[in-house]
PDB file of C-alpha atoms and ligand atoms in Angstrom:
ATOM      1  CA  MET A 424     -25.592  48.585  -1.556  1.00 93.00           C
ATOM      2  CA  PHE A 425     -25.201  46.603  -4.947  1.00 96.00           C
ATOM      3  CA  ASP A 426     -27.083  43.330  -4.414  1.00 97.00           C
ATOM      4  CA  LEU A 427     -24.676  40.772  -5.401  1.00 98.00           C
ATOM      5  CA  ARG A 428     -26.725  37.731  -5.126  1.00 98.00           C
ATOM      6  CA  GLN A 429     -29.455  39.383  -7.319  1.00 98.00           C
ATOM      7  CA  PHE A 430     -26.779  40.249  -9.775  1.00 98.00           C
ATOM      8  CA  ALA A 431     -25.418  36.560  -9.834  1.00 98.00           C
ATOM      9  CA  ALA A 432     -28.893  35.549 -10.403  1.00 98.00           C
ATOM     10  CA  ILE A 433     -29.466  37.585 -13.366  1.00 97.00           C
ATOM     11  CA  ALA A 434     -26.233  37.505 -14.813  1.00 98.00           C
ATOM     12  CA  PRO A 435     -24.123  34.533 -13.736  1.00 98.00           C
ATOM     13  CA  ASP A 436     -21.494  34.602 -16.530  1.00 98.00           C
ATOM     14  CA  PHE A 437     -20.607  38.037 -15.769  1.00 98.00           C
ATOM     15  CA  TYR A 438     -21.044  37.568 -11.770  1.00 98.00           C
ATOM     16  CA  GLN A 439     -18.173  35.034 -12.391  1.00 98.00           C
ATOM     17  CA  LYS A 440     -15.767  37.853 -13.798  1.00 98.00           C
ATOM     18  CA  LEU A 441     -16.905  40.462 -11.391  1.00 98.00           C
ATOM     19  CA  HIS A 442     -14.354  42.022  -8.789  1.00 98.00           C
ATOM     20  CA  TRP A 443     -16.550  44.096  -6.286  1.00 98.00           C
ATOM     21  CA  HIS A 444     -15.182  46.658  -3.957  1.00 98.00           C
ATOM     22  CA  GLU A 445     -17.087  49.104  -1.510  1.00 97.00           C
ATOM     23  CA  GLN A 446     -14.449  51.533  -1.894  1.00 97.00           C
ATOM     24  CA  LEU A 447     -11.637  51.951  -4.389  1.00 97.00           C
ATOM     25  CA  GLU A 448      -9.727  55.312  -5.604  1.00 97.00           C
ATOM     26  CA  SER A 449     -10.498  54.090  -9.291  1.00 98.00           C
ATOM     27  CA  THR A 450     -11.810  51.074 -10.630  1.00 98.00           C
ATOM     28  CA  ASN A 451      -9.778  52.044 -13.793  1.00 98.00           C
ATOM     29  CA  ASP A 452      -6.598  51.541 -11.587  1.00 97.00           C
ATOM     30  CA  GLU A 453      -7.716  48.583 -10.486  1.00 98.00           C
ATOM     31  CA  ALA A 454      -8.671  47.010 -13.675  1.00 98.00           C
ATOM     32  CA  HIS A 455      -5.165  48.204 -15.119  1.00 98.00           C
ATOM     33  CA  ARG A 456      -3.572  46.222 -11.843  1.00 98.00           C
ATOM     34  CA  LEU A 457      -5.710  43.092 -12.671  1.00 98.00           C
ATOM     35  CA  ALA A 458      -4.928  43.404 -16.464  1.00 97.00           C
ATOM     36  CA  GLU A 459      -0.883  43.249 -15.668  1.00 96.00           C
ATOM     37  CA  ASP A 460      -1.765  40.401 -13.428  1.00 96.00           C
ATOM     38  CA  GLY A 461      -2.881  38.656 -16.740  1.00 96.00           C
ATOM     39  CA  VAL A 462      -6.698  38.360 -16.027  1.00 97.00           C
ATOM     40  CA  GLU A 463      -8.739  37.538 -18.746  1.00 96.00           C
ATOM     41  CA  HIS A 464     -10.921  39.598 -21.330  1.00 96.00           C
ATOM     42  CA  ALA A 465     -13.756  40.951 -19.879  1.00 97.00           C
ATOM     43  CA  THR A 466     -12.987  40.785 -16.488  1.00 98.00           C
ATOM     44  CA  ILE A 467     -15.144  43.349 -14.540  1.00 98.00           C
ATOM     45  CA  VAL A 468     -14.282  45.797 -11.664  1.00 98.00           C
ATOM     46  CA  LEU A 469     -17.371  47.572  -9.850  1.00 98.00           C
ATOM     47  CA  ALA A 470     -17.278  50.054  -7.057  1.00 97.00           C
ATOM     48  CA  GLU A 471     -19.704  51.211  -4.721  1.00 97.00           C
ATOM     49  CA  HIS A 472     -17.784  54.528  -4.372  1.00 96.00           C
ATOM     50  CA  GLN A 473     -14.551  55.997  -5.789  1.00 97.00           C
ATOM     51  CA  THR A 474     -12.340  58.254  -3.789  1.00 96.00           C
ATOM     52  CA  LYS A 475     -10.244  59.417  -6.944  1.00 97.00           C
ATOM     53  CA  GLY A 476     -12.910  58.611  -9.712  1.00 96.00           C
ATOM     54  CA  ARG A 477     -11.171  60.064 -13.074  1.00 96.00           C
ATOM     55  CA  GLY A 478     -12.607  61.535 -16.418  1.00 94.00           C
ATOM     56  CA  ARG A 479     -10.989  62.454 -19.397  1.00 90.00           C
ATOM     57  CA  ARG A 480      -8.093  64.839 -19.513  1.00 85.00           C
ATOM     58  CA  GLY A 481      -7.583  64.453 -15.696  1.00 83.00           C
ATOM     59  CA  ALA A 482     -11.048  65.654 -14.654  1.00 90.00           C
ATOM     60  CA  GLU A 483     -12.754  64.553 -11.548  1.00 92.00           C
ATOM     61  CA  TRP A 484     -15.640  61.873 -11.923  1.00 93.00           C
ATOM     62  CA  MET A 485     -17.851  62.556  -9.108  1.00 88.00           C
ATOM     63  CA  SER A 486     -20.513  59.928  -7.809  1.00 89.00           C
ATOM     64  CA  GLY A 487     -22.324  60.091  -4.436  1.00 86.00           C
ATOM     65  CA  SER A 488     -21.761  56.366  -2.839  1.00 85.00           C
ATOM     66  CA  GLY A 489     -24.282  53.775  -4.391  1.00 87.00           C
ATOM     67  CA  ASP A 490     -25.874  56.521  -6.827  1.00 92.00           C
ATOM     68  CA  GLY A 491     -24.682  55.092 -10.142  1.00 96.00           C
ATOM     69  CA  LEU A 492     -22.766  52.225 -11.388  1.00 98.00           C
ATOM     70  CA  LEU A 493     -18.867  52.905 -11.545  1.00 98.00           C
ATOM     71  CA  PHE A 494     -17.094  49.913 -13.080  1.00 98.00           C
ATOM     72  CA  SER A 495     -14.053  49.069 -15.433  1.00 98.00           C
ATOM     73  CA  VAL A 496     -13.848  46.223 -17.834  1.00 98.00           C
ATOM     74  CA  VAL A 497     -10.341  44.796 -19.047  1.00 98.00           C
ATOM     75  CA  LEU A 498     -10.322  44.083 -22.667  1.00 98.00           C
ATOM     76  CA  ARG A 499      -8.048  42.344 -24.715  1.00 96.00           C
ATOM     77  CA  PRO A 500      -9.542  43.357 -28.025  1.00 90.00           C
ATOM     78  CA  GLN A 501      -8.884  42.138 -31.561  1.00 88.00           C
ATOM     79  CA  LEU A 502      -8.238  45.595 -32.908  1.00 93.00           C
ATOM     80  CA  GLU A 503      -5.139  47.242 -33.973  1.00 93.00           C
ATOM     81  CA  GLN A 504      -4.271  50.451 -31.486  1.00 94.00           C
ATOM     82  CA  ARG A 505      -4.903  52.916 -34.523  1.00 94.00           C
ATOM     83  CA  TYR A 506      -8.693  51.927 -34.143  1.00 96.00           C
ATOM     84  CA  TYR A 507      -8.758  52.016 -30.629  1.00 96.00           C
ATOM     85  CA  GLY A 508     -11.125  55.332 -30.773  1.00 95.00           C
ATOM     86  CA  ARG A 509     -13.748  53.018 -31.848  1.00 97.00           C
ATOM     87  CA  ILE A 510     -14.278  51.470 -28.379  1.00 97.00           C
ATOM     88  CA  ALA A 511     -15.572  54.224 -26.402  1.00 97.00           C
ATOM     89  CA  LEU A 512     -18.135  54.771 -29.311  1.00 97.00           C
ATOM     90  CA  ALA A 513     -19.009  51.094 -29.491  1.00 98.00           C
ATOM     91  CA  ALA A 514     -19.451  51.139 -25.770  1.00 98.00           C
ATOM     92  CA  GLY A 515     -21.458  54.450 -25.843  1.00 98.00           C
ATOM     93  CA  LEU A 516     -23.796  53.004 -28.518  1.00 98.00           C
ATOM     94  CA  GLY A 517     -24.545  49.489 -26.560  1.00 98.00           C
ATOM     95  CA  ILE A 518     -25.431  51.572 -23.455  1.00 98.00           C
ATOM     96  CA  ALA A 519     -27.617  54.275 -25.194  1.00 98.00           C
ATOM     97  CA  LEU A 520     -29.176  51.373 -26.853  1.00 98.00           C
ATOM     98  CA  VAL A 521     -30.353  49.614 -23.698  1.00 98.00           C
ATOM     99  CA  LEU A 522     -31.622  53.016 -22.317  1.00 98.00           C
ATOM    100  CA  ILE A 523     -33.772  53.339 -25.552  1.00 98.00           C
ATOM    101  CA  ASP A 524     -34.541  49.660 -26.055  1.00 97.00           C
ATOM    102  CA  GLU A 525     -35.457  48.687 -22.390  1.00 96.00           C
ATOM    103  CA  PHE A 526     -36.594  51.832 -20.820  1.00 96.00           C
ATOM    104  CA  SER A 527     -37.875  54.012 -23.547  1.00 96.00           C
ATOM    105  CA  ILE A 528     -35.508  56.981 -22.686  1.00 97.00           C
ATOM    106  CA  PRO A 529     -34.333  59.117 -25.711  1.00 97.00           C
ATOM    107  CA  ALA A 530     -30.700  58.672 -24.840  1.00 98.00           C
ATOM    108  CA  ARG A 531     -27.953  60.076 -27.216  1.00 98.00           C
ATOM    109  CA  VAL A 532     -24.092  59.263 -27.860  1.00 98.00           C
ATOM    110  CA  LYS A 533     -22.179  62.528 -27.788  1.00 97.00           C
ATOM    111  CA  TRP A 534     -18.866  61.739 -29.530  1.00 96.00           C
ATOM    112  CA  PRO A 535     -16.336  60.728 -28.034  1.00 94.00           C
ATOM    113  CA  ASN A 536     -17.593  59.466 -24.693  1.00 94.00           C
ATOM    114  CA  ASP A 537     -20.805  60.880 -23.320  1.00 97.00           C
ATOM    115  CA  ILE A 538     -24.325  59.817 -23.289  1.00 98.00           C
ATOM    116  CA  LEU A 539     -26.918  62.648 -22.916  1.00 98.00           C
ATOM    117  CA  ILE A 540     -30.415  62.308 -22.051  1.00 98.00           C
ATOM    118  CA  SER A 541     -32.111  65.658 -22.634  1.00 97.00           C
ATOM    119  CA  SER A 542     -28.757  67.251 -23.376  1.00 96.00           C
ATOM    120  CA  LYS A 543     -27.360  66.335 -19.870  1.00 97.00           C
ATOM    121  CA  LYS A 544     -24.892  63.657 -19.172  1.00 97.00           C
ATOM    122  CA  CYS A 545     -25.833  60.730 -17.725  1.00 97.00           C
ATOM    123  CA  CYS A 546     -22.865  58.633 -18.590  1.00 98.00           C
ATOM    124  CA  GLY A 547     -19.121  59.380 -19.312  1.00 97.00           C
ATOM    125  CA  ILE A 548     -16.730  56.512 -20.379  1.00 98.00           C
ATOM    126  CA  LEU A 549     -13.206  56.682 -20.072  1.00 97.00           C
ATOM    127  CA  VAL A 550     -10.945  54.192 -22.238  1.00 97.00           C
ATOM    128  CA  GLU A 551      -7.156  53.722 -21.344  1.00 97.00           C
ATOM    129  CA  ALA A 552      -4.727  51.640 -23.115  1.00 96.00           C
ATOM    130  CA  SER A 553      -1.741  49.848 -21.718  1.00 91.00           C
ATOM    131  CA  ASN A 554       0.625  47.244 -23.167  1.00 82.00           C
ATOM    132  CA  ASP A 555      -1.497  44.521 -24.461  1.00 87.00           C
ATOM    133  CA  SER A 556      -4.994  45.672 -22.883  1.00 96.00           C
ATOM    134  CA  VAL A 557      -7.521  48.236 -22.963  1.00 98.00           C
ATOM    135  CA  VAL A 558      -9.376  49.393 -19.744  1.00 98.00           C
ATOM    136  CA  LEU A 559     -12.950  50.791 -20.431  1.00 98.00           C
ATOM    137  CA  GLY A 560     -14.253  52.681 -17.518  1.00 98.00           C
ATOM    138  CA  VAL A 561     -17.927  53.753 -17.247  1.00 98.00           C
ATOM    139  CA  GLY A 562     -19.693  55.953 -14.766  1.00 97.00           C
ATOM    140  CA  LEU A 563     -23.558  55.805 -15.163  1.00 98.00           C
ATOM    141  CA  ASN A 564     -25.697  57.882 -13.202  1.00 97.00           C
ATOM    142  CA  VAL A 565     -28.667  55.659 -12.181  1.00 97.00           C
ATOM    143  CA  LEU A 566     -30.324  56.723  -9.065  1.00 95.00           C
ATOM    144  CA  ASN A 567     -29.273  60.318  -8.522  1.00 93.00           C
ATOM    145  CA  ALA A 568     -26.895  62.497 -10.630  1.00 94.00           C
ATOM    146  CA  PRO A 569     -24.285  64.576  -9.046  1.00 91.00           C
ATOM    147  CA  ARG A 570     -25.334  68.075  -8.410  1.00 88.00           C
ATOM    148  CA  GLY A 571     -25.250  70.638 -11.494  1.00 86.00           C
ATOM    149  CA  ASP A 572     -27.500  71.492 -14.320  1.00 91.00           C
ATOM    150  CA  GLU A 573     -25.204  69.677 -16.531  1.00 94.00           C
ATOM    151  CA  PHE A 574     -26.003  66.105 -15.347  1.00 96.00           C
ATOM    152  CA  ILE A 575     -29.079  63.795 -15.204  1.00 97.00           C
ATOM    153  CA  ALA A 576     -29.720  60.123 -13.625  1.00 97.00           C
ATOM    154  CA  ILE A 577     -31.571  57.362 -15.471  1.00 97.00           C
ATOM    155  CA  ASN A 578     -33.984  57.417 -12.479  1.00 96.00           C
ATOM    156  CA  ASP A 579     -34.929  61.129 -13.139  1.00 96.00           C
ATOM    157  CA  VAL A 580     -36.703  60.063 -16.261  1.00 96.00           C
ATOM    158  CA  ALA A 581     -37.554  56.224 -16.174  1.00 95.00           C
ATOM    159  CA  SER A 582     -41.210  55.662 -15.854  1.00 93.00           C
ATOM    160  CA  GLU A 583     -40.516  53.180 -12.880  1.00 92.00           C
ATOM    161  CA  PRO A 584     -37.928  52.854 -10.513  1.00 91.00           C
ATOM    162  CA  VAL A 585     -34.777  51.252 -12.061  1.00 92.00           C
ATOM    163  CA  SER A 586     -32.280  48.337 -10.616  1.00 95.00           C
ATOM    164  CA  ARG A 587     -28.558  48.818 -10.742  1.00 97.00           C
ATOM    165  CA  GLU A 588     -28.170  45.218 -10.883  1.00 98.00           C
ATOM    166  CA  GLU A 589     -30.685  44.781 -13.919  1.00 97.00           C
ATOM    167  CA  ILE A 590     -28.910  47.761 -15.637  1.00 98.00           C
ATOM    168  CA  LEU A 591     -25.370  46.481 -15.191  1.00 98.00           C
ATOM    169  CA  ALA A 592     -26.428  43.149 -16.614  1.00 98.00           C
ATOM    170  CA  LEU A 593     -27.881  44.831 -19.642  1.00 98.00           C
ATOM    171  CA  VAL A 594     -25.078  47.226 -20.228  1.00 98.00           C
ATOM    172  CA  LEU A 595     -22.478  44.562 -19.899  1.00 98.00           C
ATOM    173  CA  ALA A 596     -23.935  42.385 -22.525  1.00 98.00           C
ATOM    174  CA  ALA A 597     -24.690  45.293 -24.698  1.00 98.00           C
ATOM    175  CA  ILE A 598     -21.229  46.553 -24.182  1.00 98.00           C
ATOM    176  CA  MET A 599     -19.191  43.177 -24.898  1.00 97.00           C
ATOM    177  CA  GLY A 600     -21.270  42.787 -28.265  1.00 97.00           C
ATOM    178  CA  GLU A 601     -20.584  46.277 -29.674  1.00 97.00           C
ATOM    179  CA  VAL A 602     -16.927  46.391 -28.691  1.00 96.00           C
ATOM    180  CA  ASP A 603     -16.605  42.832 -30.558  1.00 95.00           C
ATOM    181  CA  ARG A 604     -18.654  44.262 -33.581  1.00 95.00           C
ATOM    182  CA  CYS A 605     -16.380  47.236 -33.709  1.00 96.00           C
ATOM    183  CA  ALA A 606     -13.619  45.176 -34.759  1.00 93.00           C
ATOM    184  CA  GLU A 607     -15.538  42.966 -37.163  1.00 91.00           C
ATOM    185  CA  ASN A 608     -17.794  45.585 -39.069  1.00 92.00           C
ATOM    186  CA  PHE A 609     -17.391  49.324 -38.148  1.00 95.00           C
ATOM    187  CA  ALA A 610     -18.916  50.713 -40.883  1.00 94.00           C
ATOM    188  CA  LEU A 611     -22.450  48.963 -39.918  1.00 95.00           C
ATOM    189  CA  GLN A 612     -21.834  49.958 -36.538  1.00 96.00           C
ATOM    190  CA  LEU A 613     -21.176  53.690 -37.632  1.00 96.00           C
ATOM    191  CA  ASN A 614     -24.568  54.008 -39.183  1.00 95.00           C
ATOM    192  CA  ARG A 615     -26.097  52.761 -35.794  1.00 97.00           C
ATOM    193  CA  ILE A 616     -24.213  55.210 -33.992  1.00 97.00           C
ATOM    194  CA  GLU A 617     -24.859  58.181 -36.561  1.00 96.00           C
ATOM    195  CA  ALA A 618     -28.472  57.528 -35.746  1.00 96.00           C
ATOM    196  CA  ILE A 619     -28.470  58.492 -32.225  1.00 97.00           C
ATOM    197  CA  SER A 620     -25.531  60.884 -32.648  1.00 97.00           C
ATOM    198  CA  TYR A 621     -25.968  64.413 -30.619  1.00 97.00           C
ATOM    199  CA  LEU A 622     -23.780  65.678 -32.630  1.00 96.00           C
ATOM    200  CA  SER A 623     -24.839  64.636 -36.193  1.00 92.00           C
ATOM    201  CA  GLY A 624     -25.258  67.581 -38.730  1.00 92.00           C
ATOM    202  CA  LYS A 625     -24.774  70.173 -35.840  1.00 95.00           C
ATOM    203  CA  LYS A 626     -22.593  73.467 -35.968  1.00 97.00           C
ATOM    204  CA  ILE A 627     -20.150  73.271 -33.278  1.00 96.00           C
ATOM    205  CA  THR A 628     -17.153  75.037 -31.558  1.00 96.00           C
ATOM    206  CA  PHE A 629     -14.684  72.928 -29.731  1.00 94.00           C
ATOM    207  CA  LEU A 630     -10.883  72.876 -28.589  1.00 93.00           C
ATOM    208  CA  SER A 631      -8.449  70.705 -30.319  1.00 91.00           C
ATOM    209  CA  GLY A 632      -5.195  71.334 -27.953  1.00 88.00           C
ATOM    210  CA  GLU A 633      -5.269  74.889 -27.139  1.00 87.00           C
ATOM    211  CA  GLN A 634      -6.750  75.982 -30.487  1.00 91.00           C
ATOM    212  CA  GLN A 635     -10.483  76.808 -30.775  1.00 94.00           C
ATOM    213  CA  HIS A 636     -12.302  75.614 -33.950  1.00 94.00           C
ATOM    214  CA  GLN A 637     -15.857  76.054 -35.281  1.00 95.00           C
ATOM    215  CA  GLY A 638     -17.537  73.865 -37.947  1.00 96.00           C
ATOM    216  CA  SER A 639     -20.160  71.402 -39.035  1.00 96.00           C
ATOM    217  CA  VAL A 640     -20.155  67.872 -37.821  1.00 97.00           C
ATOM    218  CA  VAL A 641     -19.985  65.821 -41.198  1.00 95.00           C
ATOM    219  CA  GLY A 642     -19.608  62.411 -39.425  1.00 95.00           C
ATOM    220  CA  ILE A 643     -17.151  59.750 -37.757  1.00 96.00           C
ATOM    221  CA  GLY A 644     -14.093  58.449 -39.462  1.00 95.00           C
ATOM    222  CA  GLU A 645     -13.459  54.668 -39.507  1.00 94.00           C
ATOM    223  CA  ASP A 646     -10.701  55.207 -36.691  1.00 95.00           C
ATOM    224  CA  GLY A 647     -13.409  57.023 -34.430  1.00 96.00           C
ATOM    225  CA  SER A 648     -12.481  60.534 -35.139  1.00 96.00           C
ATOM    226  CA  LEU A 649     -14.819  63.243 -35.626  1.00 96.00           C
ATOM    227  CA  LEU A 650     -15.139  64.782 -39.074  1.00 96.00           C
ATOM    228  CA  VAL A 651     -15.943  68.366 -39.183  1.00 97.00           C
ATOM    229  CA  ARG A 652     -16.213  70.814 -42.037  1.00 96.00           C
ATOM    230  CA  THR A 653     -14.400  73.772 -41.031  1.00 92.00           C
ATOM    231  CA  ASN A 654     -13.497  76.815 -43.055  1.00 89.00           C
ATOM    232  CA  GLY A 655     -14.780  74.932 -46.103  1.00 90.00           C
ATOM    233  CA  ARG A 656     -11.985  71.911 -45.481  1.00 94.00           C
ATOM    234  CA  LEU A 657     -12.871  68.577 -44.097  1.00 95.00           C
ATOM    235  CA  ARG A 658     -11.010  67.777 -41.094  1.00 95.00           C
ATOM    236  CA  GLN A 659     -10.468  64.900 -38.958  1.00 94.00           C
ATOM    237  CA  PHE A 660     -10.119  65.087 -34.942  1.00 94.00           C
ATOM    238  CA  ALA A 661      -9.006  62.155 -33.135  1.00 92.00           C
ATOM    239  CA  GLN A 662      -9.226  64.511 -29.932  1.00 89.00           C
ATOM    240  CA  ALA A 663     -11.164  67.520 -29.184  1.00 90.00           C
ATOM    241  CA  SER A 664     -12.844  68.733 -25.826  1.00 89.00           C
ATOM    242  CA  ASP A 665     -15.346  71.206 -24.739  1.00 90.00           C
ATOM    243  CA  ILE A 666     -17.264  70.712 -27.445  1.00 93.00           C
ATOM    244  CA  GLN A 667     -20.410  72.950 -27.774  1.00 91.00           C
ATOM    245  CA  LEU A 668     -23.278  73.719 -29.947  1.00 91.00           C
TER     246      LEU A 668
HETATM  247  C1  BTN B1871     -15.714  61.292 -18.716  1.00 65.07           C
HETATM  248  O1  BTN B1871     -16.840  61.848 -18.858  1.00 65.07           O
HETATM  249  O2  BTN B1871     -14.598  62.040 -18.799  1.00 65.07           O
HETATM  250  C2  BTN B1871     -15.109  59.950 -18.214  1.00 65.07           C
HETATM  251  C3  BTN B1871     -15.961  59.733 -16.951  1.00 65.07           C
HETATM  252  C4  BTN B1871     -15.427  57.998 -16.693  1.00 65.07           C
HETATM  253  C5  BTN B1871     -15.872  57.583 -15.143  1.00 65.07           C
HETATM  254  C6  BTN B1871     -15.582  56.462 -14.864  1.00 65.07           C
HETATM  255  S1  BTN B1871     -16.293  55.712 -13.150  1.00 65.07           S
HETATM  256  C7  BTN B1871     -15.557  54.247 -13.318  1.00 65.07           C
HETATM  257  C8  BTN B1871     -14.109  54.400 -13.989  1.00 65.07           C
HETATM  258  N1  BTN B1871     -13.321  54.844 -13.089  1.00 65.07           N
HETATM  259  C9  BTN B1871     -12.558  56.092 -12.995  1.00 65.07           C
HETATM  260  O3  BTN B1871     -11.877  56.246 -12.343  1.00 65.07           O
HETATM  261  N2  BTN B1871     -13.284  56.574 -14.281  1.00 65.07           N
HETATM  262  C10 BTN B1871     -14.139  55.636 -15.047  1.00 65.07           C
END
């Protein structure tokens, strides 16, 4: 079970803003509800277990009870809506840098919302905007990953056993810093994202809507979209799925 006392001792400011639940359908749903009630920026919802955790495009987010960190943050960003695509990238940068800098784990950010270790997914990010708030949901595999070759947990690769309480404190600080920065100076942040981007310079196939595309990744645009050269033409994709190398 997540140790709230330990978390309060490590991160008293975040603890003040934390809503902890043993079980929820989805922390994103609860965060939207709190946002409608008017809670402040950086309110956090954390659940030990989700019965209807969701990923992008209606996919299910699976995580065994207590295996990972399942949380959502209510944001009231100082950012025009057309730049909301930056938020998942900024959060991904923050989380990946915690893994790299604090645990020497070679994490990579895969546009638009995944963090990979050895080409396997250890974290997914789901950003949902409503009227005057944004909910940033994070599913991070810490102790165990769900079954399947495509997933990995931090504990699978860390040199020492990791503590969920410590990781949550570190990633929250990193996320909040990077989300602020994506509004202030995204160009600078983009260089840092590109440096650990899994797709940089790679040839990929992907779906945009129903249509399949093939091309080389050139970079990320100022609104957070993916820049791809396809058939000699530079194109910008705000949404894409099933991205394969
Ligand atoms: C993805 O990879 O498609 C995004 C997955 C996001 C999962 C997290 S778990 C906490 C929060 N609550 C949800 O229902 N989803 C996000």
